[in-house]
Amino acid sequence: MKITQTKYTLFKGFLFKTCIFTLIFFCNYNVFSQTTHNIDDPEDLTALSSTLAAGDTVILADGTYNSEERIKFSPTTGTATSPITFKSATPGGVKFTGGLKMSIGGDYVVIDGFHWQGGFGASNFIEFRDGFDYANYSTIQNCAIDGLAIHPDDVADDILDGSITKHRWIVLYGTYNTVINCSFMNKASAGALVLVELQYNASPDDDVTNTRCDIVGHTISNNYFYKYEKIDATLSNSGDSETIRIGTSEYQNVDSSTTVSDNYFVEADGENEIITNKSKNNTYTNNTFRRCRGSLVLRHGSDATVDGNYFLGEDVDGTGGIRITDSNHTITNNYIQDCITGYI
């Protein structure tokens, strides 16, 4: 049978499309094989973590949970295109009232849509590590933490020794982790609300390799910080009460390259340093500070960028703008209004 040129062209087109469809199907097989795991107890997550595959999602049923345990979410199989997610059945539908703590390890992990309300806080309440398994490229998003209290036993001890218990709500270890679209409200304990911990990024891996210059690369963006109670400056631990601290003086030469952008701070009064910069190459852009009794402080570490921020003191005593030390900073386009820098 004679095949015309037109029929031959159509036949080639059919073969080409068939091959492309087959290729796409096999390339995306992992998408079709992703699994959703439904649980009704947050403490089930720890045992489940080791069984999860790239792209899997764990959904916690809506409800109120009063557990005060520490759960661990440390899957090892997440990828950039197929992260592993732990989420509430509906955004905000899960409420933790007992001070449930969380350790996040592994790579490409997402925590999404939980509400912590009340309960007792803890040091490193949510930490981006599980032991020495540090999280990388992982995210906490669309979550709220509100009013974690100091345990009565700790309050009693604080009265005796003139201190205040230190609770750090979010501690970022590892590299390229993100805190985004979260609300942090009504903190009354010492301890940085969000801390970028650089000791484990900066220390030598062994006697030969030194990682002090490795880029950390975290992002803290689009969050709401409301009412961090002013900590009594006469108490021990009061000086470690920043809303955000990036690094420590010891590791001020680490290339943190952390971005803090588009956050909204209202009455974030913990101490005189709302944000403390203690590492290199960090960026602070498009943040708004209202009635915050403190300043954005470039205390240690060079080459910071501070651009497009709003400092609205509204005539409240102790409100401030930008305090500058170290070198090679770029500070542009910031707006400071009605700040009264008489620190209290």
PDB file of C-alpha atoms in Angstrom, residues 57-308:
ATOM      1  CA  THR A  57       2.240  14.259  53.276  1.00  0.00           C
ATOM      2  CA  VAL A  58       1.266  13.569  56.874  1.00  0.00           C
ATOM      3  CA  ILE A  59      -2.079  15.127  57.872  1.00  0.00           C
ATOM      4  CA  LEU A  60      -3.042  15.559  61.526  1.00  0.00           C
ATOM      5  CA  ALA A  61      -6.794  15.524  62.109  1.00  0.00           C
ATOM      6  CA  ASP A  62      -8.357  18.803  63.225  1.00  0.00           C
ATOM      7  CA  GLY A  63      -8.816  19.095  66.961  1.00  0.00           C
ATOM      8  CA  THR A  64      -7.298  20.296  70.234  1.00  0.00           C
ATOM      9  CA  TYR A  65      -4.290  18.374  71.557  1.00  0.00           C
ATOM     10  CA  ASN A  66      -2.882  18.892  75.050  1.00  0.00           C
ATOM     11  CA  SER A  67       0.313  16.848  74.729  1.00  0.00           C
ATOM     12  CA  GLU A  68       3.460  18.442  76.158  1.00  0.00           C
ATOM     13  CA  GLU A  69       5.839  15.896  74.603  1.00  0.00           C
ATOM     14  CA  ARG A  70       8.557  16.628  72.035  1.00  0.00           C
ATOM     15  CA  ILE A  71       7.734  15.117  68.654  1.00  0.00           C
ATOM     16  CA  LYS A  72      10.375  14.539  65.997  1.00  0.00           C
ATOM     17  CA  PHE A  73       9.951  14.950  62.265  1.00  0.00           C
ATOM     18  CA  SER A  74      13.174  13.861  60.580  1.00  0.00           C
ATOM     19  CA  PRO A  75      12.542  12.108  57.254  1.00  0.00           C
ATOM     20  CA  THR A  76      15.644  11.685  55.105  1.00  0.00           C
ATOM     21  CA  THR A  77      14.110  11.311  51.645  1.00  0.00           C
ATOM     22  CA  GLY A  78      12.693  14.760  50.825  1.00  0.00           C
ATOM     23  CA  THR A  79      13.881  16.533  47.673  1.00  0.00           C
ATOM     24  CA  ALA A  80      13.650  20.032  46.241  1.00  0.00           C
ATOM     25  CA  THR A  81      10.818  19.008  43.933  1.00  0.00           C
ATOM     26  CA  SER A  82       9.165  16.601  46.382  1.00  0.00           C
ATOM     27  CA  PRO A  83       9.416  17.830  49.984  1.00  0.00           C
ATOM     28  CA  ILE A  84       7.820  15.911  52.834  1.00  0.00           C
ATOM     29  CA  THR A  85       5.023  17.796  54.591  1.00  0.00           C
ATOM     30  CA  PHE A  86       3.424  17.633  58.031  1.00  0.00           C
ATOM     31  CA  LYS A  87       0.233  19.703  58.080  1.00  0.00           C
ATOM     32  CA  SER A  88      -3.098  20.219  59.768  1.00  0.00           C
ATOM     33  CA  ALA A  89      -6.208  18.902  58.058  1.00  0.00           C
ATOM     34  CA  THR A  90      -7.351  22.504  57.631  1.00  0.00           C
ATOM     35  CA  PRO A  91      -5.217  25.618  58.227  1.00  0.00           C
ATOM     36  CA  GLY A  92      -5.488  26.488  61.928  1.00  0.00           C
ATOM     37  CA  GLY A  93      -7.753  23.497  62.550  1.00  0.00           C
ATOM     38  CA  VAL A  94      -5.179  21.865  64.836  1.00  0.00           C
ATOM     39  CA  LYS A  95      -4.587  23.559  68.186  1.00  0.00           C
ATOM     40  CA  PHE A  96      -1.833  22.527  70.600  1.00  0.00           C
ATOM     41  CA  THR A  97      -2.646  23.675  74.149  1.00  0.00           C
ATOM     42  CA  GLY A  98      -0.128  21.734  76.230  1.00  0.00           C
ATOM     43  CA  GLY A  99       3.115  23.157  74.878  1.00  0.00           C
ATOM     44  CA  LEU A 100       3.858  20.422  72.321  1.00  0.00           C
ATOM     45  CA  LYS A 101       7.523  20.731  71.297  1.00  0.00           C
ATOM     46  CA  MET A 102       9.002  19.841  67.931  1.00  0.00           C
ATOM     47  CA  SER A 103      12.372  18.833  66.486  1.00  0.00           C
ATOM     48  CA  ILE A 104      12.746  19.077  62.705  1.00  0.00           C
ATOM     49  CA  GLY A 105      15.612  17.196  61.029  1.00  0.00           C
ATOM     50  CA  GLY A 106      16.421  16.026  57.525  1.00  0.00           C
ATOM     51  CA  ASP A 107      16.189  17.984  54.288  1.00  0.00           C
ATOM     52  CA  TYR A 108      13.221  19.479  52.434  1.00  0.00           C
ATOM     53  CA  VAL A 109      10.706  19.199  55.257  1.00  0.00           C
ATOM     54  CA  VAL A 110       7.611  21.445  55.545  1.00  0.00           C
ATOM     55  CA  ILE A 111       5.582  22.166  58.714  1.00  0.00           C
ATOM     56  CA  ASP A 112       2.290  23.824  57.790  1.00  0.00           C
ATOM     57  CA  GLY A 113      -0.806  25.273  59.440  1.00  0.00           C
ATOM     58  CA  PHE A 114      -0.581  24.573  63.198  1.00  0.00           C
ATOM     59  CA  HIS A 115      -1.678  26.751  66.136  1.00  0.00           C
ATOM     60  CA  TRP A 116       0.095  26.616  69.495  1.00  0.00           C
ATOM     61  CA  GLN A 117      -2.012  28.375  72.129  1.00  0.00           C
ATOM     62  CA  GLY A 118      -0.981  28.444  75.764  1.00  0.00           C
ATOM     63  CA  GLY A 119       0.814  25.643  77.538  1.00  0.00           C
ATOM     64  CA  PHE A 120       4.358  25.895  78.850  1.00  0.00           C
ATOM     65  CA  GLY A 121       7.286  26.880  76.720  1.00  0.00           C
ATOM     66  CA  ALA A 122      10.745  25.302  76.657  1.00  0.00           C
ATOM     67  CA  SER A 123      14.281  26.088  75.619  1.00  0.00           C
ATOM     68  CA  ASN A 124      14.488  25.472  71.852  1.00  0.00           C
ATOM     69  CA  PHE A 125      10.734  25.000  71.680  1.00  0.00           C
ATOM     70  CA  ILE A 126      10.785  24.351  67.931  1.00  0.00           C
ATOM     71  CA  GLU A 127      14.272  23.547  66.676  1.00  0.00           C
ATOM     72  CA  PHE A 128      15.536  22.775  63.195  1.00  0.00           C
ATOM     73  CA  ARG A 129      17.553  19.774  64.280  1.00  0.00           C
ATOM     74  CA  ASP A 130      17.016  16.302  65.679  1.00  0.00           C
ATOM     75  CA  GLY A 131      20.100  15.676  67.768  1.00  0.00           C
ATOM     76  CA  PHE A 132      22.973  16.147  65.330  1.00  0.00           C
ATOM     77  CA  ASP A 133      20.695  15.788  62.293  1.00  0.00           C
ATOM     78  CA  TYR A 134      20.388  19.421  61.206  1.00  0.00           C
ATOM     79  CA  ALA A 135      17.581  20.496  58.895  1.00  0.00           C
ATOM     80  CA  ASN A 136      18.387  21.977  55.501  1.00  0.00           C
ATOM     81  CA  TYR A 137      16.040  23.587  52.956  1.00  0.00           C
ATOM     82  CA  SER A 138      13.150  23.116  55.376  1.00  0.00           C
ATOM     83  CA  THR A 139      10.224  25.394  56.220  1.00  0.00           C
ATOM     84  CA  ILE A 140       7.728  26.258  58.928  1.00  0.00           C
ATOM     85  CA  GLN A 141       4.809  28.205  57.458  1.00  0.00           C
ATOM     86  CA  ASN A 142       1.278  29.399  58.221  1.00  0.00           C
ATOM     87  CA  CYS A 143       1.657  28.604  61.928  1.00  0.00           C
ATOM     88  CA  ALA A 144       0.887  30.584  65.097  1.00  0.00           C
ATOM     89  CA  ILE A 145       2.453  30.455  68.559  1.00  0.00           C
ATOM     90  CA  ASP A 146       0.589  32.401  71.229  1.00  0.00           C
ATOM     91  CA  GLY A 147       1.306  32.886  74.917  1.00  0.00           C
ATOM     92  CA  LEU A 148       3.580  30.051  75.956  1.00  0.00           C
ATOM     93  CA  ALA A 149       3.932  30.433  79.733  1.00  0.00           C
ATOM     94  CA  ILE A 150       6.739  29.786  82.216  1.00  0.00           C
ATOM     95  CA  HIS A 151       6.108  26.690  84.322  1.00  0.00           C
ATOM     96  CA  PRO A 152       5.156  27.509  87.953  1.00  0.00           C
ATOM     97  CA  ASP A 153       8.174  25.554  89.234  1.00  0.00           C
ATOM     98  CA  ASP A 154      10.474  27.718  87.101  1.00  0.00           C
ATOM     99  CA  VAL A 155       8.716  30.864  88.288  1.00  0.00           C
ATOM    100  CA  ALA A 156       9.394  29.855  91.883  1.00  0.00           C
ATOM    101  CA  ASP A 157      13.072  29.201  91.126  1.00  0.00           C
ATOM    102  CA  ASP A 158      13.348  32.545  89.289  1.00  0.00           C
ATOM    103  CA  ILE A 159      12.104  34.411  92.354  1.00  0.00           C
ATOM    104  CA  LEU A 160      14.779  32.773  94.509  1.00  0.00           C
ATOM    105  CA  ASP A 161      17.768  33.435  92.235  1.00  0.00           C
ATOM    106  CA  GLY A 162      16.750  36.707  90.559  1.00  0.00           C
ATOM    107  CA  SER A 163      16.528  35.320  87.040  1.00  0.00           C
ATOM    108  CA  ILE A 164      13.902  34.761  84.388  1.00  0.00           C
ATOM    109  CA  THR A 165      13.508  31.467  82.551  1.00  0.00           C
ATOM    110  CA  LYS A 166      14.804  31.466  78.985  1.00  0.00           C
ATOM    111  CA  HIS A 167      12.583  30.071  76.212  1.00  0.00           C
ATOM    112  CA  ARG A 168      13.640  30.274  72.582  1.00  0.00           C
ATOM    113  CA  TRP A 169      10.594  29.661  70.429  1.00  0.00           C
ATOM    114  CA  ILE A 170      12.194  28.996  67.013  1.00  0.00           C
ATOM    115  CA  VAL A 171      15.852  27.990  66.677  1.00  0.00           C
ATOM    116  CA  LEU A 172      17.290  27.664  63.186  1.00  0.00           C
ATOM    117  CA  TYR A 173      20.173  25.255  62.696  1.00  0.00           C
ATOM    118  CA  GLY A 174      21.489  23.881  59.399  1.00  0.00           C
ATOM    119  CA  THR A 175      21.254  25.839  56.159  1.00  0.00           C
ATOM    120  CA  TYR A 176      18.652  27.478  53.900  1.00  0.00           C
ATOM    121  CA  ASN A 177      15.701  27.031  56.245  1.00  0.00           C
ATOM    122  CA  THR A 178      12.659  29.313  56.193  1.00  0.00           C
ATOM    123  CA  VAL A 179      10.184  30.808  58.669  1.00  0.00           C
ATOM    124  CA  ILE A 180       7.345  32.375  56.676  1.00  0.00           C
ATOM    125  CA  ASN A 181       3.755  33.574  57.129  1.00  0.00           C
ATOM    126  CA  CYS A 182       3.716  32.809  60.863  1.00  0.00           C
ATOM    127  CA  SER A 183       2.415  34.729  63.896  1.00  0.00           C
ATOM    128  CA  PHE A 184       4.275  34.918  67.204  1.00  0.00           C
ATOM    129  CA  MET A 185       2.286  36.547  69.990  1.00  0.00           C
ATOM    130  CA  ASN A 186       2.407  37.330  73.711  1.00  0.00           C
ATOM    131  CA  LYS A 187       5.870  36.163  74.780  1.00  0.00           C
ATOM    132  CA  ALA A 188       6.700  36.777  78.454  1.00  0.00           C
ATOM    133  CA  SER A 189       9.916  34.763  78.909  1.00  0.00           C
ATOM    134  CA  ALA A 190      13.542  35.634  78.183  1.00  0.00           C
ATOM    135  CA  GLY A 191      15.325  34.064  75.233  1.00  0.00           C
ATOM    136  CA  ALA A 192      15.368  35.121  71.587  1.00  0.00           C
ATOM    137  CA  LEU A 193      11.997  34.474  69.975  1.00  0.00           C
ATOM    138  CA  VAL A 194      13.710  33.465  66.706  1.00  0.00           C
ATOM    139  CA  LEU A 195      17.376  32.521  66.939  1.00  0.00           C
ATOM    140  CA  VAL A 196      19.754  31.689  64.104  1.00  0.00           C
ATOM    141  CA  GLU A 197      22.276  29.382  65.793  1.00  0.00           C
ATOM    142  CA  LEU A 198      25.621  29.416  63.984  1.00  0.00           C
ATOM    143  CA  GLN A 199      27.883  27.389  66.261  1.00  0.00           C
ATOM    144  CA  TYR A 200      27.101  24.163  64.412  1.00  0.00           C
ATOM    145  CA  ASN A 201      27.579  25.755  61.020  1.00  0.00           C
ATOM    146  CA  ALA A 202      30.809  27.423  62.050  1.00  0.00           C
ATOM    147  CA  SER A 203      32.759  24.725  63.864  1.00  0.00           C
ATOM    148  CA  PRO A 204      35.347  22.504  62.175  1.00  0.00           C
ATOM    149  CA  ASP A 205      33.981  19.213  60.897  1.00  0.00           C
ATOM    150  CA  ASP A 206      37.225  17.469  61.851  1.00  0.00           C
ATOM    151  CA  ASP A 207      40.876  18.346  62.365  1.00  0.00           C
ATOM    152  CA  VAL A 208      41.284  19.303  58.699  1.00  0.00           C
ATOM    153  CA  THR A 209      38.035  20.791  57.406  1.00  0.00           C
ATOM    154  CA  ASN A 210      36.786  24.123  58.710  1.00  0.00           C
ATOM    155  CA  THR A 211      33.326  25.303  57.654  1.00  0.00           C
ATOM    156  CA  ARG A 212      33.438  28.758  59.224  1.00  0.00           C
ATOM    157  CA  CYS A 213      32.951  30.462  55.856  1.00  0.00           C
ATOM    158  CA  ASP A 214      30.086  28.317  54.599  1.00  0.00           C
ATOM    159  CA  ILE A 215      26.916  30.284  53.750  1.00  0.00           C
ATOM    160  CA  VAL A 216      23.949  29.640  56.038  1.00  0.00           C
ATOM    161  CA  GLY A 217      21.223  31.274  53.938  1.00  0.00           C
ATOM    162  CA  HIS A 218      18.070  31.234  56.124  1.00  0.00           C
ATOM    163  CA  THR A 219      14.941  33.315  55.373  1.00  0.00           C
ATOM    164  CA  ILE A 220      12.616  34.921  57.957  1.00  0.00           C
ATOM    165  CA  SER A 221       9.836  36.581  56.016  1.00  0.00           C
ATOM    166  CA  ASN A 222       6.223  37.795  56.150  1.00  0.00           C
ATOM    167  CA  ASN A 223       5.772  37.051  59.851  1.00  0.00           C
ATOM    168  CA  TYR A 224       3.821  38.889  62.575  1.00  0.00           C
ATOM    169  CA  PHE A 225       5.523  39.553  65.917  1.00  0.00           C
ATOM    170  CA  TYR A 226       3.091  40.922  68.535  1.00  0.00           C
ATOM    171  CA  LYS A 227       3.664  41.828  72.177  1.00  0.00           C
ATOM    172  CA  TYR A 228       6.961  40.530  73.406  1.00  0.00           C
ATOM    173  CA  GLU A 229       6.737  41.691  77.008  1.00  0.00           C
ATOM    174  CA  LYS A 230       9.524  44.007  78.220  1.00  0.00           C
ATOM    175  CA  ILE A 231      11.826  41.855  80.361  1.00  0.00           C
ATOM    176  CA  ASP A 232      13.045  43.330  83.654  1.00  0.00           C
ATOM    177  CA  ALA A 233      16.646  44.363  82.935  1.00  0.00           C
ATOM    178  CA  THR A 234      17.718  43.574  86.508  1.00  0.00           C
ATOM    179  CA  LEU A 235      17.037  39.858  86.039  1.00  0.00           C
ATOM    180  CA  SER A 236      19.566  37.337  84.822  1.00  0.00           C
ATOM    181  CA  ASN A 237      18.851  36.245  81.186  1.00  0.00           C
ATOM    182  CA  SER A 238      17.074  39.545  80.427  1.00  0.00           C
ATOM    183  CA  GLY A 239      19.811  40.521  77.949  1.00  0.00           C
ATOM    184  CA  ASP A 240      18.978  37.530  75.764  1.00  0.00           C
ATOM    185  CA  SER A 241      15.480  38.673  74.860  1.00  0.00           C
ATOM    186  CA  GLU A 242      15.673  39.795  71.253  1.00  0.00           C
ATOM    187  CA  THR A 243      12.765  39.165  68.925  1.00  0.00           C
ATOM    188  CA  ILE A 244      15.278  37.965  66.310  1.00  0.00           C
ATOM    189  CA  ARG A 245      18.967  37.259  66.871  1.00  0.00           C
ATOM    190  CA  ILE A 246      21.261  36.105  64.076  1.00  0.00           C
ATOM    191  CA  GLY A 247      24.433  34.599  65.466  1.00  0.00           C
ATOM    192  CA  THR A 248      26.607  35.375  68.466  1.00  0.00           C
ATOM    193  CA  SER A 249      29.656  37.565  69.006  1.00  0.00           C
ATOM    194  CA  GLU A 250      31.908  34.506  68.880  1.00  0.00           C
ATOM    195  CA  TYR A 251      30.750  33.627  65.362  1.00  0.00           C
ATOM    196  CA  GLN A 252      30.383  37.139  63.973  1.00  0.00           C
ATOM    197  CA  ASN A 253      32.594  36.293  60.964  1.00  0.00           C
ATOM    198  CA  VAL A 254      30.335  33.501  59.743  1.00  0.00           C
ATOM    199  CA  ASP A 255      28.751  34.263  56.353  1.00  0.00           C
ATOM    200  CA  SER A 256      25.179  33.906  57.549  1.00  0.00           C
ATOM    201  CA  SER A 257      23.559  35.586  54.504  1.00  0.00           C
ATOM    202  CA  THR A 258      20.195  35.408  56.279  1.00  0.00           C
ATOM    203  CA  THR A 259      17.318  37.500  54.946  1.00  0.00           C
ATOM    204  CA  VAL A 260      14.792  39.140  57.284  1.00  0.00           C
ATOM    205  CA  SER A 261      12.111  40.763  55.147  1.00  0.00           C
ATOM    206  CA  ASP A 262       8.503  41.974  55.104  1.00  0.00           C
ATOM    207  CA  ASN A 263       7.880  41.227  58.786  1.00  0.00           C
ATOM    208  CA  TYR A 264       5.522  43.254  61.000  1.00  0.00           C
ATOM    209  CA  PHE A 265       6.620  43.966  64.578  1.00  0.00           C
ATOM    210  CA  VAL A 266       4.144  45.471  67.056  1.00  0.00           C
ATOM    211  CA  GLU A 267       5.192  46.147  70.671  1.00  0.00           C
ATOM    212  CA  ALA A 268       8.093  43.716  70.344  1.00  0.00           C
ATOM    213  CA  ASP A 269       9.654  45.086  73.530  1.00  0.00           C
ATOM    214  CA  GLY A 270      11.650  42.157  74.983  1.00  0.00           C
ATOM    215  CA  GLU A 271      14.883  44.139  75.238  1.00  0.00           C
ATOM    216  CA  ASN A 272      16.579  47.156  73.646  1.00  0.00           C
ATOM    217  CA  GLU A 273      17.581  45.119  70.593  1.00  0.00           C
ATOM    218  CA  ILE A 274      14.517  44.027  68.625  1.00  0.00           C
ATOM    219  CA  ILE A 275      16.765  42.483  65.989  1.00  0.00           C
ATOM    220  CA  THR A 276      20.414  41.758  66.775  1.00  0.00           C
ATOM    221  CA  ASN A 277      22.871  41.232  63.933  1.00  0.00           C
ATOM    222  CA  LYS A 278      25.881  39.130  65.003  1.00  0.00           C
ATOM    223  CA  SER A 279      27.145  37.644  61.731  1.00  0.00           C
ATOM    224  CA  LYS A 280      28.048  38.689  58.182  1.00  0.00           C
ATOM    225  CA  ASN A 281      26.132  39.515  55.001  1.00  0.00           C
ATOM    226  CA  ASN A 282      22.623  39.610  56.452  1.00  0.00           C
ATOM    227  CA  THR A 283      19.801  41.560  54.806  1.00  0.00           C
ATOM    228  CA  TYR A 284      16.966  43.439  56.539  1.00  0.00           C
ATOM    229  CA  THR A 285      14.402  44.821  54.112  1.00  0.00           C
ATOM    230  CA  ASN A 286      10.807  46.092  54.121  1.00  0.00           C
ATOM    231  CA  ASN A 287      10.135  45.388  57.797  1.00  0.00           C
ATOM    232  CA  THR A 288       7.767  47.546  59.855  1.00  0.00           C
ATOM    233  CA  PHE A 289       8.237  48.293  63.556  1.00  0.00           C
ATOM    234  CA  ARG A 290       5.356  49.897  65.511  1.00  0.00           C
ATOM    235  CA  ARG A 291       5.624  50.975  69.150  1.00  0.00           C
ATOM    236  CA  CYS A 292       8.608  48.645  69.638  1.00  0.00           C
ATOM    237  CA  ARG A 293      10.792  49.739  72.549  1.00  0.00           C
ATOM    238  CA  GLY A 294      14.112  48.965  70.961  1.00  0.00           C
ATOM    239  CA  SER A 295      16.079  49.172  67.721  1.00  0.00           C
ATOM    240  CA  LEU A 296      17.461  47.165  64.835  1.00  0.00           C
ATOM    241  CA  VAL A 297      21.033  46.747  66.052  1.00  0.00           C
ATOM    242  CA  LEU A 298      24.052  45.903  63.892  1.00  0.00           C
ATOM    243  CA  ARG A 299      26.101  44.824  66.888  1.00  0.00           C
ATOM    244  CA  HIS A 300      28.698  42.470  65.334  1.00  0.00           C
ATOM    245  CA  GLY A 301      29.398  41.266  61.817  1.00  0.00           C
ATOM    246  CA  SER A 302      30.032  43.258  58.661  1.00  0.00           C
ATOM    247  CA  ASP A 303      28.355  43.828  55.288  1.00  0.00           C
ATOM    248  CA  ALA A 304      24.734  44.053  56.395  1.00  0.00           C
ATOM    249  CA  THR A 305      22.070  45.571  54.150  1.00  0.00           C
ATOM    250  CA  VAL A 306      19.293  47.572  55.820  1.00  0.00           C
ATOM    251  CA  ASP A 307      16.825  48.925  53.274  1.00  0.00           C
ATOM    252  CA  GLY A 308      13.226  50.093  53.102  1.00  0.00           C
TER     253      GLY A 308
END
